[in-house]
CSV table of C-alpha atoms in Angstrom, one decimal:
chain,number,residue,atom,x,y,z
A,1,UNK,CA,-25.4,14.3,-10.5
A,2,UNK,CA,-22.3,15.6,-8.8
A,3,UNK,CA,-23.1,13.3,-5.8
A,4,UNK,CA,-23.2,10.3,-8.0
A,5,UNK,CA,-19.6,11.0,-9.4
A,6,UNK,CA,-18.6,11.3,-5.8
A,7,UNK,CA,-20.0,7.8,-5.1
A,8,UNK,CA,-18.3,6.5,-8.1
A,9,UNK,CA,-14.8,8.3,-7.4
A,10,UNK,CA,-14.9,6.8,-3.8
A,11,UNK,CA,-16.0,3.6,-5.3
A,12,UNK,CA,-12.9,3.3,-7.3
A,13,UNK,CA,-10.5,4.4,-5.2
A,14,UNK,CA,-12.0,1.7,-2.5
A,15,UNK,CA,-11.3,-0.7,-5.2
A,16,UNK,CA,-7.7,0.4,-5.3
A,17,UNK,CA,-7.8,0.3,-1.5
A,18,UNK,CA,-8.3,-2.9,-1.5
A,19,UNK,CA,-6.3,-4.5,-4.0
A,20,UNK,CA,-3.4,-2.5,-2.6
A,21,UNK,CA,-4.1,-2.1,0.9
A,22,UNK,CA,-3.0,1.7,0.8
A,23,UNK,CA,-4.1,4.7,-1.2
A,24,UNK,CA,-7.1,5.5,0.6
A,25,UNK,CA,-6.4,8.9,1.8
A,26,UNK,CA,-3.6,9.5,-0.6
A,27,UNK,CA,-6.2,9.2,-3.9
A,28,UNK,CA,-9.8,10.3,-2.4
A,29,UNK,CA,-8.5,13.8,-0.7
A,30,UNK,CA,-6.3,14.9,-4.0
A,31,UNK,CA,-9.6,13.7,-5.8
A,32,UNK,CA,-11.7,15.6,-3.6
A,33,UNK,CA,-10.1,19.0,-3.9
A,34,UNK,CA,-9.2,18.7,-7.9
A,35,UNK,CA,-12.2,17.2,-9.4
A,36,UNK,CA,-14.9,18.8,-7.3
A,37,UNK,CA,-13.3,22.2,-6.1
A,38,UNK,CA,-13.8,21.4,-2.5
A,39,UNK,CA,-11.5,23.1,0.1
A,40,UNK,CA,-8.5,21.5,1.4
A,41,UNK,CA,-9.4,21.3,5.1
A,42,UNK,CA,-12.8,20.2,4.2
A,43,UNK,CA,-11.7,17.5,1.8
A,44,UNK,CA,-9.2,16.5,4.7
A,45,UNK,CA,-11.8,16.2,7.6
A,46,UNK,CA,-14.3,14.6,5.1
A,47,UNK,CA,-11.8,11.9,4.1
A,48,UNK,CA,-10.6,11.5,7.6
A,49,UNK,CA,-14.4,10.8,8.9
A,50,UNK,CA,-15.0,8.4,6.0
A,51,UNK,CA,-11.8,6.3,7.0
A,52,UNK,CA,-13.6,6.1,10.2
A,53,UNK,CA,-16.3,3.8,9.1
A,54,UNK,CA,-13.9,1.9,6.1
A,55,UNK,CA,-11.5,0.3,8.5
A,56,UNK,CA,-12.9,-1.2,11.3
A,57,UNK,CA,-14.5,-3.6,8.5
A,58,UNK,CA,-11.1,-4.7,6.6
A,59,UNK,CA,-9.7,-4.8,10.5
A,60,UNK,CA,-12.4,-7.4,11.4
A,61,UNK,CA,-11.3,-9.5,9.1
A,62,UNK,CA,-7.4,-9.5,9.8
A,63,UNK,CA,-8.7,-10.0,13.3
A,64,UNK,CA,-10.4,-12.9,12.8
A,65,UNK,CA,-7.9,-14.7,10.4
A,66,UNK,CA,-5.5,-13.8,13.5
A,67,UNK,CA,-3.0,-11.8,11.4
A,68,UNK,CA,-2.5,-8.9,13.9
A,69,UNK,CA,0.5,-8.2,15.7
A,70,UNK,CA,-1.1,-6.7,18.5
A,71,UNK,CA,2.6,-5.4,20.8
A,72,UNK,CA,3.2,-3.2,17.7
A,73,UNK,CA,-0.6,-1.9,17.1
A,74,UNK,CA,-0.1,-1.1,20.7
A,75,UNK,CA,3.2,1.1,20.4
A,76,UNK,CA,1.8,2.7,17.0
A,77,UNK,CA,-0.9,3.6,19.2
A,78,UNK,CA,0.6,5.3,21.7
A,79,UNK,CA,2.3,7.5,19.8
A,80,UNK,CA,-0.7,7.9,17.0
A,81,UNK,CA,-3.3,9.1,18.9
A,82,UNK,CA,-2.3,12.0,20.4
A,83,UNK,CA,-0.4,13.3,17.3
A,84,UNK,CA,-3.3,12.8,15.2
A,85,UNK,CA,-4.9,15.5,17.8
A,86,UNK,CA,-2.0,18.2,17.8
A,87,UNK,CA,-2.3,17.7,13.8
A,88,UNK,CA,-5.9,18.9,14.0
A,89,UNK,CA,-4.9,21.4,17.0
A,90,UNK,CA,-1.6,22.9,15.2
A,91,UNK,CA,-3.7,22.9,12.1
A,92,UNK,CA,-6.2,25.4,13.3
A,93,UNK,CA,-4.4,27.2,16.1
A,94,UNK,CA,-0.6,27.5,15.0
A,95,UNK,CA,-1.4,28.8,11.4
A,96,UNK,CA,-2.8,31.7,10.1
A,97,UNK,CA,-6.4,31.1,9.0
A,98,UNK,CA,-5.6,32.8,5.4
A,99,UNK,CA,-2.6,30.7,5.1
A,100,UNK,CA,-4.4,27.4,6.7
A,101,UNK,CA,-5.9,26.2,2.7
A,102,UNK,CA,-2.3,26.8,1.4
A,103,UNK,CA,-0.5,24.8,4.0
A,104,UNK,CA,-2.2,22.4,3.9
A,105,UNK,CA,-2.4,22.0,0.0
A,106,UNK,CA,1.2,21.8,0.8
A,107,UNK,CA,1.8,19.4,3.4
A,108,UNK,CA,-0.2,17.1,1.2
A,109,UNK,CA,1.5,17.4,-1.2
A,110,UNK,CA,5.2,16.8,0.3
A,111,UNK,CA,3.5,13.6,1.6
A,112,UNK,CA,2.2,12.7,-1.2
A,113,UNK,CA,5.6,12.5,-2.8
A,114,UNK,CA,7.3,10.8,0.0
A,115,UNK,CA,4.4,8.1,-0.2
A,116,UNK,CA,5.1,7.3,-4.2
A,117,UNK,CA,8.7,6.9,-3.4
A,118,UNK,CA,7.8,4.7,-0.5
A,119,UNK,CA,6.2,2.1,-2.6
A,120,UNK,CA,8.6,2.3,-5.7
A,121,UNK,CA,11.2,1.3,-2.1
A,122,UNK,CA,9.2,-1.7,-0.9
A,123,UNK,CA,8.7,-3.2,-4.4
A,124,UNK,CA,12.8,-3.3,-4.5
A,125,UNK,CA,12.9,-4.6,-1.1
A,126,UNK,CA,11.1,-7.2,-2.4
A,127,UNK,CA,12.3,-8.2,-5.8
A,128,UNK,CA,15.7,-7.8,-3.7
A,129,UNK,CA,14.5,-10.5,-1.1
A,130,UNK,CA,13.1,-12.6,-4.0
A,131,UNK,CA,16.7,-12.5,-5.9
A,132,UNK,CA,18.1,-13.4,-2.3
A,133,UNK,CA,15.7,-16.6,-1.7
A,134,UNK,CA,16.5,-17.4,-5.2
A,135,UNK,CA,19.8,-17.4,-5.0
A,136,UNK,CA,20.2,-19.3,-1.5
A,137,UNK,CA,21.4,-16.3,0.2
A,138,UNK,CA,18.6,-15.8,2.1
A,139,UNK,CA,16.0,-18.4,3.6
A,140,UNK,CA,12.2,-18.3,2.0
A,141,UNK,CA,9.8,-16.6,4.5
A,142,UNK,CA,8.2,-19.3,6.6
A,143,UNK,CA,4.5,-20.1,6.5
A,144,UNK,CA,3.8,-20.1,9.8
A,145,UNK,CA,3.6,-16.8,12.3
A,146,UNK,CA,7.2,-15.1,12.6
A,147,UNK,CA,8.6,-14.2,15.8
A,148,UNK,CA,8.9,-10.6,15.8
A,149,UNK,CA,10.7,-8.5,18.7
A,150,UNK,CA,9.3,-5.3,19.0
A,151,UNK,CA,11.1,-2.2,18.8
A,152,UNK,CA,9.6,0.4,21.2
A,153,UNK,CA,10.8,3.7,20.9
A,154,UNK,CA,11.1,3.7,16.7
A,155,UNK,CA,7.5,2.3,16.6
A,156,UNK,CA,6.1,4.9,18.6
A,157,UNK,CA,8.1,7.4,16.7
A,158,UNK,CA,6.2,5.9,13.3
A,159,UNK,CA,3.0,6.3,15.2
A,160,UNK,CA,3.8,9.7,15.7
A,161,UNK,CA,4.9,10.8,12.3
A,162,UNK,CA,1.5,8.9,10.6
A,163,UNK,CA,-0.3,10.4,13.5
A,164,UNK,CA,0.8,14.2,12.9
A,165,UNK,CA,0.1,13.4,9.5
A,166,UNK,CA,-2.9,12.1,9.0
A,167,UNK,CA,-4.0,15.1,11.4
A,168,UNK,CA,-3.0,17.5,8.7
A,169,UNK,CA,-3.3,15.9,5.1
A,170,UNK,CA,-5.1,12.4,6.4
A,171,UNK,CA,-2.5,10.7,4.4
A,172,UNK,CA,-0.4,8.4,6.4
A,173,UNK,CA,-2.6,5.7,8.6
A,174,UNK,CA,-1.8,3.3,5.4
A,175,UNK,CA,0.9,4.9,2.8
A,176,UNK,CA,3.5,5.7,5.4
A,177,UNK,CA,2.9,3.8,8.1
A,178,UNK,CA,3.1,0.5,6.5
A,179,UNK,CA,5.7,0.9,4.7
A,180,UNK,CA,8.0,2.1,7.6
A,181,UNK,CA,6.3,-1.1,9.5
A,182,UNK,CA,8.4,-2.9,6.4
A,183,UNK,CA,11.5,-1.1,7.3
A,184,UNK,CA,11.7,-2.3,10.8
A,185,UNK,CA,10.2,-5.6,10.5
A,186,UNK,CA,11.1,-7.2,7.2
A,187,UNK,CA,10.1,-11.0,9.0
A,188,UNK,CA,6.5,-9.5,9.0
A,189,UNK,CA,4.1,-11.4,6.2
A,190,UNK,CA,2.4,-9.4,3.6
A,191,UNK,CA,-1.0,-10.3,5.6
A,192,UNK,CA,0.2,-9.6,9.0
A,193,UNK,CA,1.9,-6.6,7.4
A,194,UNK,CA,-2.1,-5.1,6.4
A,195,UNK,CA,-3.5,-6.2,9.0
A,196,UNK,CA,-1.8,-4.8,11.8
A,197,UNK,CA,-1.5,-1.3,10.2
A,198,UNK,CA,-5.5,-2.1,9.4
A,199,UNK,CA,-6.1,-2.4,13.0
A,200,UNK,CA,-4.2,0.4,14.5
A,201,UNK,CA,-5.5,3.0,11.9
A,202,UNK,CA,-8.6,2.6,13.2
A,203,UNK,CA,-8.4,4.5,16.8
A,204,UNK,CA,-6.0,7.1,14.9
A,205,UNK,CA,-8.9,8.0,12.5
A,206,UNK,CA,-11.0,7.8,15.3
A,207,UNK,CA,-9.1,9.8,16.8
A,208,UNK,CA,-8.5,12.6,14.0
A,209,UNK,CA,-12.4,12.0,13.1
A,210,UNK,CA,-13.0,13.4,16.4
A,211,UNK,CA,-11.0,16.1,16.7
A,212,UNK,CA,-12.0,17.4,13.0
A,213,UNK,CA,-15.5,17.1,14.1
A,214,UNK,CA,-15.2,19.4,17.1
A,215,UNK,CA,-14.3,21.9,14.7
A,216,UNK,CA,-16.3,21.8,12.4
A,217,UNK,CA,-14.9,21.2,9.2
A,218,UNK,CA,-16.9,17.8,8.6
A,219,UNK,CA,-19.2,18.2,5.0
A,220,UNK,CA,-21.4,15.6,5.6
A,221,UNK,CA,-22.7,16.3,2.2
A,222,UNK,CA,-19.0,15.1,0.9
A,223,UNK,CA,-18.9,12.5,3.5
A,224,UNK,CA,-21.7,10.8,3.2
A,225,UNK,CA,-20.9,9.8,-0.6
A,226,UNK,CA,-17.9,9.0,0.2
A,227,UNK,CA,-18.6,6.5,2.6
A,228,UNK,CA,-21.4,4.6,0.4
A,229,UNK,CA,-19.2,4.3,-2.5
A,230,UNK,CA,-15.8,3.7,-0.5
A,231,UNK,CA,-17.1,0.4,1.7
A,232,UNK,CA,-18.0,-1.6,-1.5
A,233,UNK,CA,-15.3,-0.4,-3.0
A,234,UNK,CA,-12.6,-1.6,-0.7
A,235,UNK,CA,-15.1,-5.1,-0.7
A,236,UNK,CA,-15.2,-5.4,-4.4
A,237,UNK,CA,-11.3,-4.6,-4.6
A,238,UNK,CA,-10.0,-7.3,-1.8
A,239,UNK,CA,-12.1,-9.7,-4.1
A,240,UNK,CA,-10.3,-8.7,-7.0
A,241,UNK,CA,-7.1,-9.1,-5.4
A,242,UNK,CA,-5.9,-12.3,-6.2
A,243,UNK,CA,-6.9,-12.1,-9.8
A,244,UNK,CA,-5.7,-8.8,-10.9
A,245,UNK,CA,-1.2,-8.6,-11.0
A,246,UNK,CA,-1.2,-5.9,-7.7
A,247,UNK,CA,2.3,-5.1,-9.1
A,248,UNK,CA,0.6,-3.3,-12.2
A,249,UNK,CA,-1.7,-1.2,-9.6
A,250,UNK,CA,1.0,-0.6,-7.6
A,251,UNK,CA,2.9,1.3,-10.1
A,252,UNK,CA,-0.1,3.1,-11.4
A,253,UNK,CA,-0.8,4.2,-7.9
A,254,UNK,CA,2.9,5.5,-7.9
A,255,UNK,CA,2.4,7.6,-10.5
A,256,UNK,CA,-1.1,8.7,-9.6
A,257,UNK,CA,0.4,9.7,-6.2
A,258,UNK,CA,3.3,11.8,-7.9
A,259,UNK,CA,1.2,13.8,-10.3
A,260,UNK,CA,-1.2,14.2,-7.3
A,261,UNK,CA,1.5,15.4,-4.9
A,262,UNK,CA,2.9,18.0,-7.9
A,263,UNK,CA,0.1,19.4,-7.9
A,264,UNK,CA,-0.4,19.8,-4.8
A,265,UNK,CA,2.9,21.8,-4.3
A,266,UNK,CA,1.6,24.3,-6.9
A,267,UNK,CA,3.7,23.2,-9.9
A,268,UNK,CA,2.2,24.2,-13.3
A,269,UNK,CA,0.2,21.1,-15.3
A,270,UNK,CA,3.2,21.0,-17.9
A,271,UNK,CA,5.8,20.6,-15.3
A,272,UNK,CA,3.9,17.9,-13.1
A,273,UNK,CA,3.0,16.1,-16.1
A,274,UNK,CA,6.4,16.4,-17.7
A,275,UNK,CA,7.4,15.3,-14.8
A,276,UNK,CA,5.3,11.9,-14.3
A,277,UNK,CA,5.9,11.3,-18.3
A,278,UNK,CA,9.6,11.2,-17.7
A,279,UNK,CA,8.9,9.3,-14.4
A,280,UNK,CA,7.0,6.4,-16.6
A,281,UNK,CA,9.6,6.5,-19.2
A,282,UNK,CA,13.0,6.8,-17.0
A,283,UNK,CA,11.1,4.8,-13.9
A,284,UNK,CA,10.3,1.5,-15.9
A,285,UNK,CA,14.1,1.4,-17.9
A,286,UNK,CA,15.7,1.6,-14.3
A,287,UNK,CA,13.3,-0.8,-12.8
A,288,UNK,CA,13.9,-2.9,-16.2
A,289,UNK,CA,17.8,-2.3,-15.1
A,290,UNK,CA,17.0,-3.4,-11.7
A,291,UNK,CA,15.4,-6.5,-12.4
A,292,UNK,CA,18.0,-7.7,-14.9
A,293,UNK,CA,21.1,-6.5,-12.2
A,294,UNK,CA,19.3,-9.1,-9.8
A,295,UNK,CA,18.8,-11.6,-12.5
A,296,UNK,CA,15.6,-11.4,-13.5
A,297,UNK,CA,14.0,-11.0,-16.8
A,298,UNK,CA,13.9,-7.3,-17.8
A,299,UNK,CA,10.4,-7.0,-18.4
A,300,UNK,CA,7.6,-9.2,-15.8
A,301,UNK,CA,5.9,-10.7,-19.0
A,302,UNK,CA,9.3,-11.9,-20.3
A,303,UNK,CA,9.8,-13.7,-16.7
A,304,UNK,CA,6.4,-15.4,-16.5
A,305,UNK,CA,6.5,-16.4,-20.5
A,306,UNK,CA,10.1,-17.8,-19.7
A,307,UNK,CA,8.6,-19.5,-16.7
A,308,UNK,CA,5.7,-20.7,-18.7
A,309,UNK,CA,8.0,-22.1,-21.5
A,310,UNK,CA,10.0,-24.1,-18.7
A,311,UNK,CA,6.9,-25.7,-17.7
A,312,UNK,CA,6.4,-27.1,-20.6
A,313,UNK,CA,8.9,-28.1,-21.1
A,314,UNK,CA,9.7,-29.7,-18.2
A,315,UNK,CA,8.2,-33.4,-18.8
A,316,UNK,CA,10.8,-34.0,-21.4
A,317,UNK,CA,13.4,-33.2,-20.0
A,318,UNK,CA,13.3,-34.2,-16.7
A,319,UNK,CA,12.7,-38.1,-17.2
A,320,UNK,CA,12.7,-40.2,-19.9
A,321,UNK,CA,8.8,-41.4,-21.5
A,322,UNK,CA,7.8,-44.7,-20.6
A,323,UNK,CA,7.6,-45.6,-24.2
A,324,UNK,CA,11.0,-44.5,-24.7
A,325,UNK,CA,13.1,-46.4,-22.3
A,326,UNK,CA,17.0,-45.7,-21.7
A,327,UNK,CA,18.9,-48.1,-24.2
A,328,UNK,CA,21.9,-47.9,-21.7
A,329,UNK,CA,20.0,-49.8,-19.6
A,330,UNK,CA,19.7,-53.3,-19.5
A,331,UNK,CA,16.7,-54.9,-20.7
A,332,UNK,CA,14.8,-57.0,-18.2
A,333,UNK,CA,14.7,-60.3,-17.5
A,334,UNK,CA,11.0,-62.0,-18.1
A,335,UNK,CA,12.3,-65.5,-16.2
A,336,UNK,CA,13.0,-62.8,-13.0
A,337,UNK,CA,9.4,-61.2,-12.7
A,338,UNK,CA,7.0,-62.8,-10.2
């Protein structure tokens, strides 16, 4: 029984992997050491293994629909890979045994935290670059393929920090990575944006895979599950994508990540839940107060029933009816048509 709940548990956080593109490692480890009592390092080295095998199918894709910058998967790389290992390495060699479960319960959670902050940061970035376009301040992204000059030393650094990282917590190949990828290059699309984190997370999990399997810690009996119900998940939620508002999963995720990342740290269930409850209350009035600062409605339904009112409008007023013509126009002549 418990291994079906693990299927299902992976299964829905694939879903929410997919419609978001991040979350993987962020959701299933928390999940993993909460909901079915298994170890830290264990959960980490099972969730890192499963990765493994999840992204090299989403990666296929982005390759083949050519939305890969491949200069920047090549810096994230180089500075990835090898952190990835010395998270493993400093993991078992640089702490205390006793202490390791601790640590990295920790480390977790601190990432965790930064990771929820992260997103609630890229969704003003862009409502701000939306307000921008809007307003004619900025130009509208182009359709076609940006030209992006790559920034070598602050890239690799990225690829070191998600490297280190996902060595220790797995948490970072698609939580923090991307959304520093949106830091430096804001010209990136949204698709080119998942993709190319998509395809350079796949030799860092390899990597971490690896090095968590010389050691030892891999429970294939976690794994395994975790695996089957992850790769249909992540499937099932790219299909859903472009039905279901990502916006709304977005911020559910942010909160999900927060209480994750409390607890994590050790705080008491009063406090991290106090603490999330105030986050949903205070969180959606400032984002409310955001919105309308930058001219937008305060709530998203109000915007798309204003929109939808507009539309409906629009026939009326934008050109008179055929059977009503403009009486301060003269009438025309019969004798003059052909």
């Amino acid at each position: 029984m418990e291994i079906a709940l693990l299927v299902l548990a992976a299964l829905g956080i694939g879903v929410v992997v997919g419609l978001t593109g991040m979350g993987g490692g962020a959701l299933m480890t928390p999940t993993l050491v909460f909901f079915f009592g298994i170890p830290p390092v264990t959960a980490v080295s099972s969730d890192v293994v499963a990765s493994a095998f999840m992204k090299p199918a989403g990666s296929w894709v982005h390759i083949r629909n050519k939305t890969v910058n491949w200069q920047l998967v090549r810096l994230l790389v180089y500075g990835s890979v090898p952190s990835a290992f010395l998270g493993v390495l400093a993991a078992h060699f640089l702490i205390d045994p006793a202490a390791l479960q601790s640590f990295v319960k920790h480390a977790l959670g601190v990432v965790l935290v930064i990771a929820a902050g992260g997103l609630a940061v890229r969704a003003y970035l862009r409502l701000r670059e939306r307000a921008m376009v809007r307003d004619g301040r900025a130009m509208a992204l182009p359709f076609d393929k940006p030209v992006v000059v790559p920034r070598p030393v602050p890239t690799i650094l990225v690829g070191v920090f998600g490297g280190l990282m996902v060595g220790l917590t797995s948490v970072g190949s698609g939580s923090l990575i991307i959304i520093a990828l949106m830091a430096l290059y804001p010209a990136l699309k949204a698709n080119q944006l998942v993709g190319t984190d998509l395809v350079q997370a796949v030799p860092l999990v390899v990597a971490a895979s690896v090095a968590h399997l010389a050691f030892g810690d891999v429970d294939w009996s976690v794994t395994l599950p975790v695996i089957i119900g992850s790769i249909p998940g992540t499937y099932l939620g790219a299909q859903l994508s472009s039905r279901v508002s990502g916006g709304i999963v977005r911020r559910a995720l942010v909160f999900v990540l927060t209480l994750s990342g409390l607890k994590m740290m050790g705080l008491s269930n009063t406090i991290a839940f106090s603490a999330v409850g105030a986050q949903m209350v205070l969180g959606t009035l400032a984002w409310g107060w955001i919105r309308h600062r930058l001219g937008f409605a305060f709530f998203t339904f109000q915007e798309k029933g204003t929109a939808a009112t507009q539309l409906s409008a629009a026939p009326s007023s934008a050109s008179p009816s055929p059977a009503s013509p403009d009486p301060s126009l003269p009438s025309p002549d019969p004798s003059q048509e052909k």
